[in-house]
Amino acid sequence: QQMNPPVMPSILLVISTVHAFQYTELVQYVDSHQEEYVEALRDWVAIESDSSNVLKRPDLHRMMEKAAQKLRLMGGTVELVDIGEQELPDGQMLALPKVVTAQFGNDSNKHTVCVYGHVDVQPAKKEDGWATDPYNLTDINGNLYGRGASDNKAPVLAWIHAVEAYQALNMELPVNVKFVIEGMEETGSNGLDAMILAQRDTFFSDVDYIIISDCGWLSTRPALTYGTRGNCYFFAEVEGPKQDLHSGVYGGTVIEPMTDLIGILDTLISPSGKILIPGIRDAVAPLSDEEWRMYQDIQFDIDHYKSKIGVNQLMYSNKVDVLAHMWRYPTVTIHGIEGAFSDPGTKTVIPAKVTAKFSIRQVPNMDPAMVKKQVTDYLHSVFAKRKSPNTLKVTMVIGAKPWLADTQHPLYEAGKAAVKRVFDTDSDLIREGGTIPIARTFQDVTGKSIIMMPIGGFDDGLHSQNEKMSRYNYIEGTKLFIAYLNEVSQIRKTTV
């Protein structure tokens, strides 16, 4: 004889059905407002908010005001925070674009999430090789082409539209949502660190979690990002004669700065990619068995990766090695030499002073101050062995730290659940090879937990010609953010 089923499961069933029903309504709302979302992106892409071009600064101010106005119209508590001025190389002072902060909801019984994004872009011109006008959003086969579409205007809009969807259906937001939107990310986020520090005990005081959506998937599978590399950027300057010399007249009598510089640069890294600077590799966190297994499961096609960048051979031949060296091992890259002759044609010059620019992508547990000392000491010791009369000066101009999150944190569990709900697949847990310094700043200053939740595609062409955001990622990404807010609301308050 069958027992009557206990009452409890059916109550749970009712609760989850209510959630599912609301999610369905929200999804239908997003689907029916797709064109509106594309038009909003078109409006934003049309503004040439290039933070590196001082002549475009009025456009950048207009972009910040436009973002603020959109949030105001939704009823948010919005502020345009003045973060001061920047000094240009000629000594002139220029106002920095204000940082937009906004708040929706202040229920102390709910979690508060803070979404970070930026609305400035890299430079772009049609003649750089774009197939379309970079500032006129163009839809080709479901891809929305335009500068800043993926990095970072569509993700910022998707977050705004996620909040807007709840509002439009008169549904209570499951968590309080705050926004921090800046306009100088592409040139180093001038003024933002100071603002975060200044508002640590005010705007950020009640924030539980910080979400950054300024990155992309690795493949066609949705991803959650839990780490980035840092960046130590160096100048190595070798100076010799008081002026440039003619190689016909003086070649063979002077010890040339360029020869010295090339000689010491060649001692930084071996042909197989091994960093030769003593001590650098000793500080690198060892690859754990669990990490190795995670890399095994990630969807990544080496052949596709090679064809995308146009090479027939990589430094490593298997997936785990390639991913590990892209994300969690340091690397040395030589970027260029200032003062060298680089124009077309021939010029028989001995440059009097040349400056090499190179960087080391940093990983846990490397410390920028230690890297600076190791590189400086090493290059001076190598240079001394050359017994050259020229002078060497080494300076570190950037010392950005890496960032790493705990993938076991409930924020990531919530992320996996949201991805599963929207895309009906498991998410890849990935790291970024590049540097997003603001993540580490948020972590160090606020002490809050951070997740990076990308919606950009692996082939969006950030910083490149023909940057795009696919309509699919933009719209489904909005649903992902809607689902994620709901998942985060269910993290138990006791969880730190």
Short mmCIF file of C-alpha atoms in Angstrom, two decimals:
data_model
loop_
_atom_site.label_atom_id
_atom_site.label_comp_id
_atom_site.label_asym_id
_atom_site.label_seq_id
_atom_site.Cartn_x
_atom_site.Cartn_y
_atom_site.Cartn_z
CA GLN A 1 0.00 0.00 0.00
CA GLN A 2 1.34 3.43 -0.95
CA MET A 3 1.95 5.98 1.74
CA ASN A 4 0.74 9.53 1.21
CA PRO A 5 3.71 11.56 0.01
CA PRO A 6 5.06 14.00 2.60
CA VAL A 7 3.89 17.60 2.23
CA MET A 8 7.35 19.22 2.21
CA PRO A 9 8.57 18.37 -1.33
CA SER A 10 5.43 19.74 -2.91
CA ILE A 11 5.92 23.06 -1.12
CA LEU A 12 9.47 23.20 -2.45
CA LEU A 13 8.13 22.33 -5.88
CA VAL A 14 5.68 25.23 -5.72
CA ILE A 15 8.45 27.65 -4.74
CA SER A 16 10.75 26.56 -7.57
CA THR A 17 7.85 26.67 -10.03
CA VAL A 18 7.19 30.29 -9.06
CA HIS A 19 10.86 31.08 -9.76
CA ALA A 20 10.73 29.24 -13.08
CA PHE A 21 7.52 31.03 -14.03
CA GLN A 22 9.03 34.43 -13.30
CA TYR A 23 12.15 33.50 -15.24
CA THR A 24 9.99 32.53 -18.23
CA GLU A 25 8.22 35.90 -18.08
CA LEU A 26 11.53 37.75 -17.87
CA VAL A 27 12.92 35.79 -20.83
CA GLN A 28 9.85 36.59 -22.90
CA TYR A 29 10.26 40.25 -22.01
CA VAL A 30 13.93 40.21 -23.14
CA ASP A 31 13.08 38.40 -26.38
CA SER A 32 10.35 40.90 -27.23
CA HIS A 33 12.66 43.88 -26.60
CA GLN A 34 15.66 42.70 -28.66
CA GLU A 35 15.40 45.47 -31.23
CA GLU A 36 15.28 48.09 -28.48
CA TYR A 37 18.46 46.64 -26.98
CA VAL A 38 20.23 46.70 -30.35
CA GLU A 39 19.17 50.34 -30.87
CA ALA A 40 20.52 51.25 -27.41
CA LEU A 41 23.85 49.68 -28.37
CA ARG A 42 23.79 51.53 -31.71
CA ASP A 43 23.36 54.83 -29.81
CA TRP A 44 26.26 54.05 -27.49
CA VAL A 45 28.62 52.80 -30.23
CA ALA A 46 27.97 56.00 -32.22
CA ILE A 47 29.77 58.00 -29.52
CA GLU A 48 33.53 57.97 -30.18
CA SER A 49 34.47 57.57 -26.51
CA ASP A 50 38.18 56.98 -27.20
CA SER A 51 39.94 57.65 -23.89
CA SER A 52 43.43 57.77 -25.44
CA ASN A 53 42.62 60.70 -27.76
CA VAL A 54 42.46 64.01 -25.87
CA LEU A 55 40.55 65.57 -28.79
CA LYS A 56 37.74 63.05 -28.17
CA ARG A 57 37.39 64.03 -24.50
CA PRO A 58 34.09 65.92 -25.10
CA ASP A 59 32.68 62.68 -26.62
CA LEU A 60 33.81 60.79 -23.53
CA HIS A 61 32.06 63.26 -21.20
CA ARG A 62 28.93 62.90 -23.35
CA MET A 63 29.17 59.09 -23.08
CA MET A 64 29.31 59.24 -19.26
CA GLU A 65 26.32 61.59 -19.18
CA LYS A 66 24.39 59.27 -21.52
CA ALA A 67 25.04 56.25 -19.27
CA ALA A 68 24.04 58.27 -16.19
CA GLN A 69 20.85 59.49 -17.88
CA LYS A 70 19.79 55.93 -18.81
CA LEU A 71 20.18 54.85 -15.17
CA ARG A 72 18.36 57.99 -13.94
CA LEU A 73 15.38 57.28 -16.19
CA MET A 74 15.12 53.84 -14.53
CA GLY A 75 14.77 55.50 -11.14
CA GLY A 76 18.26 54.69 -9.86
CA THR A 77 20.09 56.84 -7.33
CA VAL A 78 22.74 58.14 -9.73
CA GLU A 79 25.87 60.21 -9.20
CA LEU A 80 28.53 61.49 -11.54
CA VAL A 81 31.63 61.37 -9.36
CA ASP A 82 34.36 63.91 -10.15
CA ILE A 83 37.73 62.12 -10.09
CA GLY A 84 39.86 65.15 -10.96
CA GLU A 85 42.24 65.86 -13.82
CA GLN A 86 45.07 64.23 -15.71
CA GLU A 87 48.30 65.93 -16.68
CA LEU A 88 49.19 65.68 -20.36
CA PRO A 89 52.83 65.29 -21.55
CA ASP A 90 52.91 69.03 -22.39
CA GLY A 91 51.93 69.92 -18.80
CA GLN A 92 48.36 70.88 -19.72
CA MET A 93 45.62 69.65 -17.35
CA LEU A 94 42.54 67.87 -18.73
CA ALA A 95 39.39 66.89 -16.83
CA LEU A 96 38.94 63.15 -16.42
CA PRO A 97 35.54 61.72 -17.35
CA LYS A 98 33.35 61.45 -14.25
CA VAL A 99 32.63 57.97 -12.88
CA VAL A 100 28.96 56.99 -12.92
CA THR A 101 27.64 55.29 -9.78
CA ALA A 102 24.05 54.08 -9.43
CA GLN A 103 21.99 52.18 -6.91
CA PHE A 104 18.77 50.18 -7.27
CA GLY A 105 17.23 48.95 -4.03
CA ASN A 106 18.57 49.25 -0.48
CA ASP A 107 16.86 46.42 1.35
CA SER A 108 19.21 45.42 4.18
CA ASN A 109 17.76 41.89 4.15
CA LYS A 110 19.09 41.33 0.64
CA HIS A 111 22.59 40.87 -0.73
CA THR A 112 24.05 43.86 -2.57
CA VAL A 113 26.01 43.27 -5.77
CA CYS A 114 28.13 45.88 -7.50
CA VAL A 115 28.53 45.63 -11.27
CA TYR A 116 31.65 47.22 -12.75
CA GLY A 117 31.95 48.20 -16.41
CA HIS A 118 33.51 50.83 -18.68
CA VAL A 119 32.25 52.77 -21.68
CA ASP A 120 35.50 54.10 -23.15
CA VAL A 121 36.98 52.38 -26.21
CA GLN A 122 40.24 51.75 -28.07
CA PRO A 123 40.98 53.95 -31.10
CA ALA A 124 39.41 52.87 -34.43
CA LYS A 125 39.35 54.24 -37.98
CA LYS A 126 37.79 52.77 -41.11
CA GLU A 127 41.17 52.99 -42.88
CA ASP A 128 42.75 50.72 -40.22
CA GLY A 129 41.15 47.83 -42.10
CA TRP A 130 37.55 47.85 -40.85
CA ALA A 131 34.98 46.43 -43.27
CA THR A 132 32.37 48.84 -41.84
CA ASP A 133 32.35 52.27 -40.15
CA PRO A 134 33.55 51.43 -36.60
CA TYR A 135 31.17 53.94 -35.02
CA ASN A 136 28.07 52.87 -36.92
CA LEU A 137 26.78 49.59 -35.46
CA THR A 138 26.31 47.23 -38.42
CA ASP A 139 24.40 43.95 -38.24
CA ILE A 140 25.90 41.29 -40.53
CA ASN A 141 24.63 37.71 -40.15
CA GLY A 142 23.65 38.25 -36.53
CA ASN A 143 26.93 39.94 -35.59
CA LEU A 144 26.82 43.55 -34.40
CA TYR A 145 30.02 45.22 -35.63
CA GLY A 146 31.30 48.39 -34.00
CA ARG A 147 34.13 49.69 -31.81
CA GLY A 148 33.36 49.01 -28.16
CA ALA A 149 30.43 46.70 -28.97
CA SER A 150 31.95 43.80 -27.02
CA ASP A 151 34.50 45.76 -24.98
CA ASN A 152 32.54 46.88 -23.00
CA LYS A 153 29.35 48.65 -24.12
CA ALA A 154 27.09 45.65 -24.79
CA PRO A 155 27.91 43.94 -21.47
CA VAL A 156 27.21 47.18 -19.55
CA LEU A 157 23.92 47.61 -21.39
CA ALA A 158 23.01 43.95 -20.80
CA TRP A 159 23.36 44.51 -17.04
CA ILE A 160 21.23 47.66 -17.23
CA HIS A 161 18.60 45.82 -19.30
CA ALA A 162 18.60 42.94 -16.79
CA VAL A 163 17.60 45.34 -14.00
CA GLU A 164 15.14 47.09 -16.34
CA ALA A 165 13.37 43.79 -17.14
CA TYR A 166 12.58 43.13 -13.47
CA GLN A 167 11.29 46.71 -13.18
CA ALA A 168 9.17 46.52 -16.32
CA LEU A 169 7.35 43.44 -15.02
CA ASN A 170 6.92 44.99 -11.56
CA MET A 171 9.05 42.24 -10.06
CA GLU A 172 11.14 43.00 -7.03
CA LEU A 173 14.88 42.84 -7.67
CA PRO A 174 16.17 39.71 -5.88
CA VAL A 175 19.26 41.65 -4.71
CA ASN A 176 20.22 45.31 -4.41
CA VAL A 177 22.24 46.33 -7.48
CA LYS A 178 24.91 49.01 -7.64
CA PHE A 179 26.81 50.13 -10.75
CA VAL A 180 30.28 51.62 -11.16
CA ILE A 181 30.87 52.70 -14.76
CA GLU A 182 34.11 54.42 -15.73
CA GLY A 183 35.52 56.07 -18.84
CA MET A 184 39.30 55.55 -18.65
CA GLU A 185 39.74 51.77 -18.53
CA GLU A 186 41.53 51.52 -21.88
CA THR A 187 44.24 53.95 -20.73
CA GLY A 188 44.78 52.62 -17.21
CA SER A 189 41.69 53.70 -15.22
CA ASN A 190 43.25 57.04 -14.13
CA GLY A 191 41.61 58.25 -10.92
CA LEU A 192 39.54 55.14 -10.27
CA ASP A 193 41.72 53.56 -7.58
CA ALA A 194 41.58 56.78 -5.53
CA MET A 195 37.78 56.95 -5.96
CA ILE A 196 37.31 53.35 -4.78
CA LEU A 197 39.50 54.05 -1.76
CA ALA A 198 37.62 57.29 -1.01
CA GLN A 199 34.23 55.55 -1.18
CA ARG A 200 35.24 52.32 0.56
CA ASP A 201 33.26 53.18 3.70
CA THR A 202 30.34 54.84 1.89
CA PHE A 203 29.26 53.54 -1.54
CA PHE A 204 31.06 50.18 -1.16
CA SER A 205 30.33 49.64 2.55
CA ASP A 206 27.20 47.52 2.03
CA VAL A 207 28.40 45.74 -1.14
CA ASP A 208 28.66 41.96 -0.69
CA TYR A 209 29.90 40.89 -4.12
CA ILE A 210 31.50 42.55 -7.14
CA ILE A 211 30.79 41.40 -10.71
CA ILE A 212 33.01 42.28 -13.68
CA SER A 213 31.88 41.50 -17.24
CA ASP A 214 34.86 42.92 -19.12
CA CYS A 215 36.21 39.72 -20.70
CA GLY A 216 35.15 36.95 -23.10
CA TRP A 217 34.52 33.23 -23.49
CA LEU A 218 37.34 30.93 -24.59
CA SER A 219 35.20 28.92 -27.03
CA THR A 220 31.53 28.55 -27.93
CA ARG A 221 30.93 27.27 -24.39
CA PRO A 222 29.92 29.92 -21.80
CA ALA A 223 32.64 30.66 -19.26
CA LEU A 224 33.21 32.02 -15.77
CA THR A 225 36.57 33.73 -15.26
CA TYR A 226 38.46 33.32 -11.98
CA GLY A 227 41.92 34.74 -12.64
CA THR A 228 44.01 37.24 -14.61
CA ARG A 229 47.74 37.77 -15.01
CA GLY A 230 49.41 40.97 -13.85
CA ASN A 231 51.85 43.09 -15.84
CA CYS A 232 55.33 44.44 -15.04
CA TYR A 233 56.33 46.77 -17.88
CA PHE A 234 59.97 47.86 -18.26
CA PHE A 235 62.05 50.39 -20.15
CA ALA A 236 65.74 49.52 -20.65
CA GLU A 237 67.68 52.50 -21.98
CA VAL A 238 71.26 52.32 -23.32
CA GLU A 239 72.98 55.63 -23.99
CA GLY A 240 76.32 56.19 -25.69
CA PRO A 241 77.60 59.05 -27.87
CA LYS A 242 76.10 62.54 -27.39
CA GLN A 243 74.36 62.39 -30.80
CA ASP A 244 73.40 59.98 -33.59
CA LEU A 245 76.38 59.03 -35.75
CA HIS A 246 77.00 58.00 -39.39
CA SER A 247 77.91 54.30 -39.60
CA GLY A 248 80.26 54.92 -42.55
CA VAL A 249 82.25 57.54 -40.67
CA TYR A 250 82.13 56.12 -37.14
CA GLY A 251 81.19 52.43 -37.55
CA GLY A 252 83.95 50.20 -36.18
CA THR A 253 85.29 52.81 -33.74
CA VAL A 254 82.42 53.29 -31.27
CA ILE A 255 80.72 50.71 -29.10
CA GLU A 256 77.15 50.99 -30.32
CA PRO A 257 74.21 51.29 -27.88
CA MET A 258 71.94 49.25 -30.16
CA THR A 259 74.34 46.28 -30.14
CA ASP A 260 74.51 46.43 -26.34
CA LEU A 261 70.73 46.61 -26.07
CA ILE A 262 70.04 43.70 -28.43
CA GLY A 263 72.70 41.71 -26.60
CA ILE A 264 71.09 42.11 -23.19
CA LEU A 265 67.54 41.61 -24.51
CA ASP A 266 68.62 38.24 -25.90
CA THR A 267 69.39 37.08 -22.34
CA LEU A 268 65.81 37.54 -21.09
CA ILE A 269 64.21 34.47 -22.66
CA SER A 270 65.33 31.30 -24.43
CA PRO A 271 64.11 30.24 -27.91
CA SER A 272 61.87 27.65 -26.21
CA GLY A 273 60.18 30.32 -24.07
CA LYS A 274 62.04 29.72 -20.80
CA ILE A 275 62.52 32.92 -18.76
CA LEU A 276 66.25 33.24 -18.01
CA ILE A 277 66.05 35.90 -15.27
CA PRO A 278 67.12 34.18 -12.01
CA GLY A 279 64.42 33.82 -9.36
CA ILE A 280 61.42 34.67 -11.55
CA ARG A 281 60.19 31.11 -11.94
CA ASP A 282 60.84 30.21 -8.29
CA ALA A 283 57.92 32.36 -7.11
CA VAL A 284 55.33 30.84 -9.47
CA ALA A 285 52.56 28.89 -7.71
CA PRO A 286 52.87 25.20 -8.69
CA LEU A 287 50.22 23.66 -10.95
CA SER A 288 47.99 21.51 -8.72
CA ASP A 289 46.46 18.19 -9.80
CA GLU A 290 43.01 19.72 -9.48
CA GLU A 291 43.98 22.62 -11.75
CA TRP A 292 45.41 20.18 -14.29
CA ARG A 293 42.09 18.27 -14.30
CA MET A 294 40.15 21.54 -14.76
CA TYR A 295 42.26 22.41 -17.80
CA GLN A 296 41.61 18.94 -19.24
CA ASP A 297 37.84 19.59 -19.22
CA ILE A 298 37.96 23.00 -20.91
CA GLN A 299 36.68 23.25 -24.46
CA PHE A 300 39.64 24.49 -26.51
CA ASP A 301 40.68 23.63 -30.06
CA ILE A 302 44.42 24.12 -30.67
CA ASP A 303 44.09 23.95 -34.47
CA HIS A 304 41.37 26.59 -34.47
CA TYR A 305 43.48 28.76 -32.14
CA LYS A 306 46.48 28.46 -34.51
CA SER A 307 44.44 29.30 -37.61
CA LYS A 308 42.80 32.27 -35.83
CA ILE A 309 46.19 33.88 -35.17
CA GLY A 310 47.76 32.65 -38.42
CA VAL A 311 50.61 30.45 -37.19
CA ASN A 312 51.45 26.83 -37.95
CA GLN A 313 53.26 26.07 -34.69
CA LEU A 314 52.84 27.09 -31.05
CA MET A 315 55.31 26.94 -28.17
CA TYR A 316 53.47 23.85 -26.84
CA SER A 317 51.57 21.09 -28.58
CA ASN A 318 48.96 19.97 -26.03
CA LYS A 319 45.93 21.80 -24.67
CA VAL A 320 46.87 21.83 -20.98
CA ASP A 321 50.35 23.26 -21.65
CA VAL A 322 48.99 25.93 -23.99
CA LEU A 323 46.29 27.03 -21.52
CA ALA A 324 48.66 26.94 -18.54
CA HIS A 325 51.21 29.14 -20.33
CA MET A 326 48.47 31.49 -21.49
CA TRP A 327 46.99 31.95 -18.00
CA ARG A 328 49.07 30.81 -15.06
CA TYR A 329 52.75 31.01 -16.01
CA PRO A 330 54.70 34.24 -16.51
CA THR A 331 56.01 35.28 -19.89
CA VAL A 332 58.48 37.84 -21.26
CA THR A 333 57.49 39.84 -24.35
CA ILE A 334 59.73 42.37 -26.11
CA HIS A 335 57.46 45.06 -27.54
CA GLY A 336 59.74 47.48 -29.34
CA ILE A 337 62.76 49.76 -29.36
CA GLU A 338 62.39 53.53 -29.20
CA GLY A 339 65.12 55.56 -30.89
CA ALA A 340 65.85 52.87 -33.47
CA PHE A 341 65.43 53.63 -37.17
CA SER A 342 62.09 52.10 -38.16
CA ASP A 343 60.87 54.07 -41.18
CA PRO A 344 60.72 52.56 -44.69
CA GLY A 345 63.92 52.79 -46.75
CA THR A 346 67.54 52.83 -45.63
CA LYS A 347 69.37 55.09 -43.20
CA THR A 348 72.95 54.37 -42.10
CA VAL A 349 72.59 55.67 -38.57
CA ILE A 350 74.17 54.62 -35.27
CA PRO A 351 71.50 55.69 -32.76
CA ALA A 352 73.00 57.47 -29.74
CA LYS A 353 70.31 56.33 -27.34
CA VAL A 354 67.86 53.42 -27.63
CA THR A 355 65.16 52.29 -25.22
CA ALA A 356 63.74 48.76 -25.24
CA LYS A 357 60.20 48.18 -24.02
CA PHE A 358 59.37 44.77 -22.63
CA SER A 359 56.95 43.28 -20.15
CA ILE A 360 56.58 40.30 -17.87
CA ARG A 361 53.05 38.99 -17.35
CA GLN A 362 52.87 38.24 -13.66
CA VAL A 363 51.12 35.36 -11.95
CA PRO A 364 50.50 34.24 -8.36
CA ASN A 365 52.70 34.30 -6.18
CA MET A 366 55.00 36.84 -7.88
CA ASP A 367 55.45 40.28 -6.32
CA PRO A 368 56.01 43.30 -8.64
CA ALA A 369 58.57 44.88 -6.29
CA MET A 370 60.61 41.66 -6.31
CA VAL A 371 60.27 41.30 -10.10
CA LYS A 372 61.55 44.87 -10.50
CA LYS A 373 64.63 44.07 -8.40
CA GLN A 374 65.28 40.74 -10.15
CA VAL A 375 65.06 42.23 -13.66
CA THR A 376 67.09 45.34 -12.82
CA ASP A 377 69.86 43.42 -11.05
CA TYR A 378 70.02 40.79 -13.78
CA LEU A 379 70.23 43.23 -16.70
CA HIS A 380 72.91 45.29 -14.95
CA SER A 381 74.97 42.14 -14.27
CA VAL A 382 74.64 41.01 -17.91
CA PHE A 383 75.50 44.51 -19.11
CA ALA A 384 78.56 44.69 -16.82
CA LYS A 385 79.99 41.56 -18.47
CA ARG A 386 80.00 43.40 -21.82
CA LYS A 387 82.48 45.95 -20.35
CA SER A 388 80.77 48.65 -22.40
CA PRO A 389 81.40 52.38 -21.81
CA ASN A 390 77.72 53.06 -22.54
CA THR A 391 75.22 53.54 -19.70
CA LEU A 392 72.22 51.35 -18.90
CA LYS A 393 69.11 52.55 -17.09
CA VAL A 394 66.27 50.14 -16.23
CA THR A 395 62.88 51.39 -15.01
CA MET A 396 59.60 49.60 -14.29
CA VAL A 397 56.71 51.82 -15.42
CA ILE A 398 53.77 49.49 -14.65
CA GLY A 399 53.49 47.02 -11.76
CA ALA A 400 49.98 45.57 -11.97
CA LYS A 401 49.28 42.54 -9.77
CA PRO A 402 47.53 39.34 -10.87
CA TRP A 403 44.07 38.45 -9.54
CA LEU A 404 42.78 35.03 -8.54
CA ALA A 405 39.42 33.98 -7.07
CA ASP A 406 38.29 30.84 -5.26
CA THR A 407 36.23 28.77 -7.70
CA GLN A 408 34.59 26.98 -4.75
CA HIS A 409 33.03 30.28 -3.58
CA PRO A 410 29.20 30.39 -3.70
CA LEU A 411 29.47 33.21 -6.30
CA TYR A 412 30.87 30.67 -8.76
CA GLU A 413 28.31 28.02 -7.77
CA ALA A 414 25.61 30.63 -8.49
CA GLY A 415 27.32 31.40 -11.81
CA LYS A 416 27.32 27.75 -12.83
CA ALA A 417 23.62 27.45 -11.96
CA ALA A 418 22.74 30.57 -13.99
CA VAL A 419 24.72 29.34 -17.03
CA LYS A 420 23.01 25.93 -16.76
CA ARG A 421 19.58 27.55 -16.64
CA VAL A 422 20.10 29.90 -19.60
CA PHE A 423 22.35 27.87 -21.89
CA ASP A 424 21.53 24.35 -20.68
CA THR A 425 25.22 23.46 -20.52
CA ASP A 426 28.04 23.45 -17.98
CA SER A 427 30.32 26.48 -17.90
CA ASP A 428 34.06 26.43 -18.47
CA LEU A 429 36.09 27.86 -15.58
CA ILE A 430 38.81 29.91 -17.24
CA ARG A 431 41.52 32.48 -16.55
CA GLU A 432 42.56 35.50 -18.62
CA GLY A 433 46.10 35.90 -19.89
CA GLY A 434 45.75 39.68 -19.87
CA THR A 435 45.50 42.08 -16.96
CA ILE A 436 42.36 43.68 -15.50
CA PRO A 437 43.99 45.70 -12.69
CA ILE A 438 40.67 46.91 -11.29
CA ALA A 439 39.83 43.38 -10.08
CA ARG A 440 42.86 43.37 -7.80
CA THR A 441 42.11 46.94 -6.65
CA PHE A 442 38.55 45.98 -5.69
CA GLN A 443 39.87 42.92 -3.86
CA ASP A 444 42.61 44.80 -1.98
CA VAL A 445 40.57 47.89 -1.10
CA THR A 446 37.09 46.50 -0.37
CA GLY A 447 37.95 42.94 0.66
CA LYS A 448 34.84 41.74 -1.20
CA SER A 449 34.54 38.58 -3.27
CA ILE A 450 34.67 39.07 -7.03
CA ILE A 451 33.50 37.07 -10.02
CA MET A 452 34.14 37.77 -13.69
CA MET A 453 31.14 36.82 -15.78
CA PRO A 454 31.83 37.32 -19.49
CA ILE A 455 29.23 37.35 -22.25
CA GLY A 456 31.59 38.31 -25.09
CA GLY A 457 32.38 35.69 -27.74
CA PHE A 458 35.84 34.17 -28.23
CA ASP A 459 36.02 35.72 -31.71
CA ASP A 460 34.79 39.25 -30.89
CA GLY A 461 38.07 40.90 -31.92
CA LEU A 462 38.52 43.17 -28.90
CA HIS A 463 40.95 46.04 -29.59
CA SER A 464 41.15 44.80 -33.18
CA GLN A 465 39.58 45.65 -36.53
CA ASN A 466 35.96 44.55 -37.00
CA GLU A 467 35.17 44.21 -33.29
CA LYS A 468 31.71 42.73 -32.81
CA MET A 469 29.22 41.39 -30.31
CA SER A 470 26.94 38.67 -31.58
CA ARG A 471 23.24 39.35 -31.17
CA TYR A 472 22.96 35.88 -29.58
CA ASN A 473 25.54 36.64 -26.87
CA TYR A 474 24.06 40.09 -26.21
CA ILE A 475 20.50 38.85 -25.76
CA GLU A 476 21.28 35.55 -24.03
CA GLY A 477 23.84 37.41 -21.90
CA THR A 478 21.06 39.68 -20.66
CA LYS A 479 19.09 36.56 -19.63
CA LEU A 480 22.22 35.19 -17.93
CA PHE A 481 22.51 38.36 -15.82
CA ILE A 482 18.80 38.16 -14.94
CA ALA A 483 19.21 34.54 -13.84
CA TYR A 484 22.42 35.31 -11.98
CA LEU A 485 20.84 38.02 -9.83
CA ASN A 486 18.26 35.43 -8.79
CA GLU A 487 20.92 32.79 -8.03
CA VAL A 488 23.00 35.23 -5.95
CA SER A 489 19.92 36.10 -3.88
CA GLN A 490 19.86 32.49 -2.70
CA ILE A 491 23.41 32.51 -1.29
CA ARG A 492 23.03 32.12 2.46
CA LYS A 493 23.71 35.36 4.38
CA THR A 494 26.13 33.54 6.69
CA THR A 495 28.51 32.84 3.81
CA VAL A 496 31.49 35.15 3.91
#
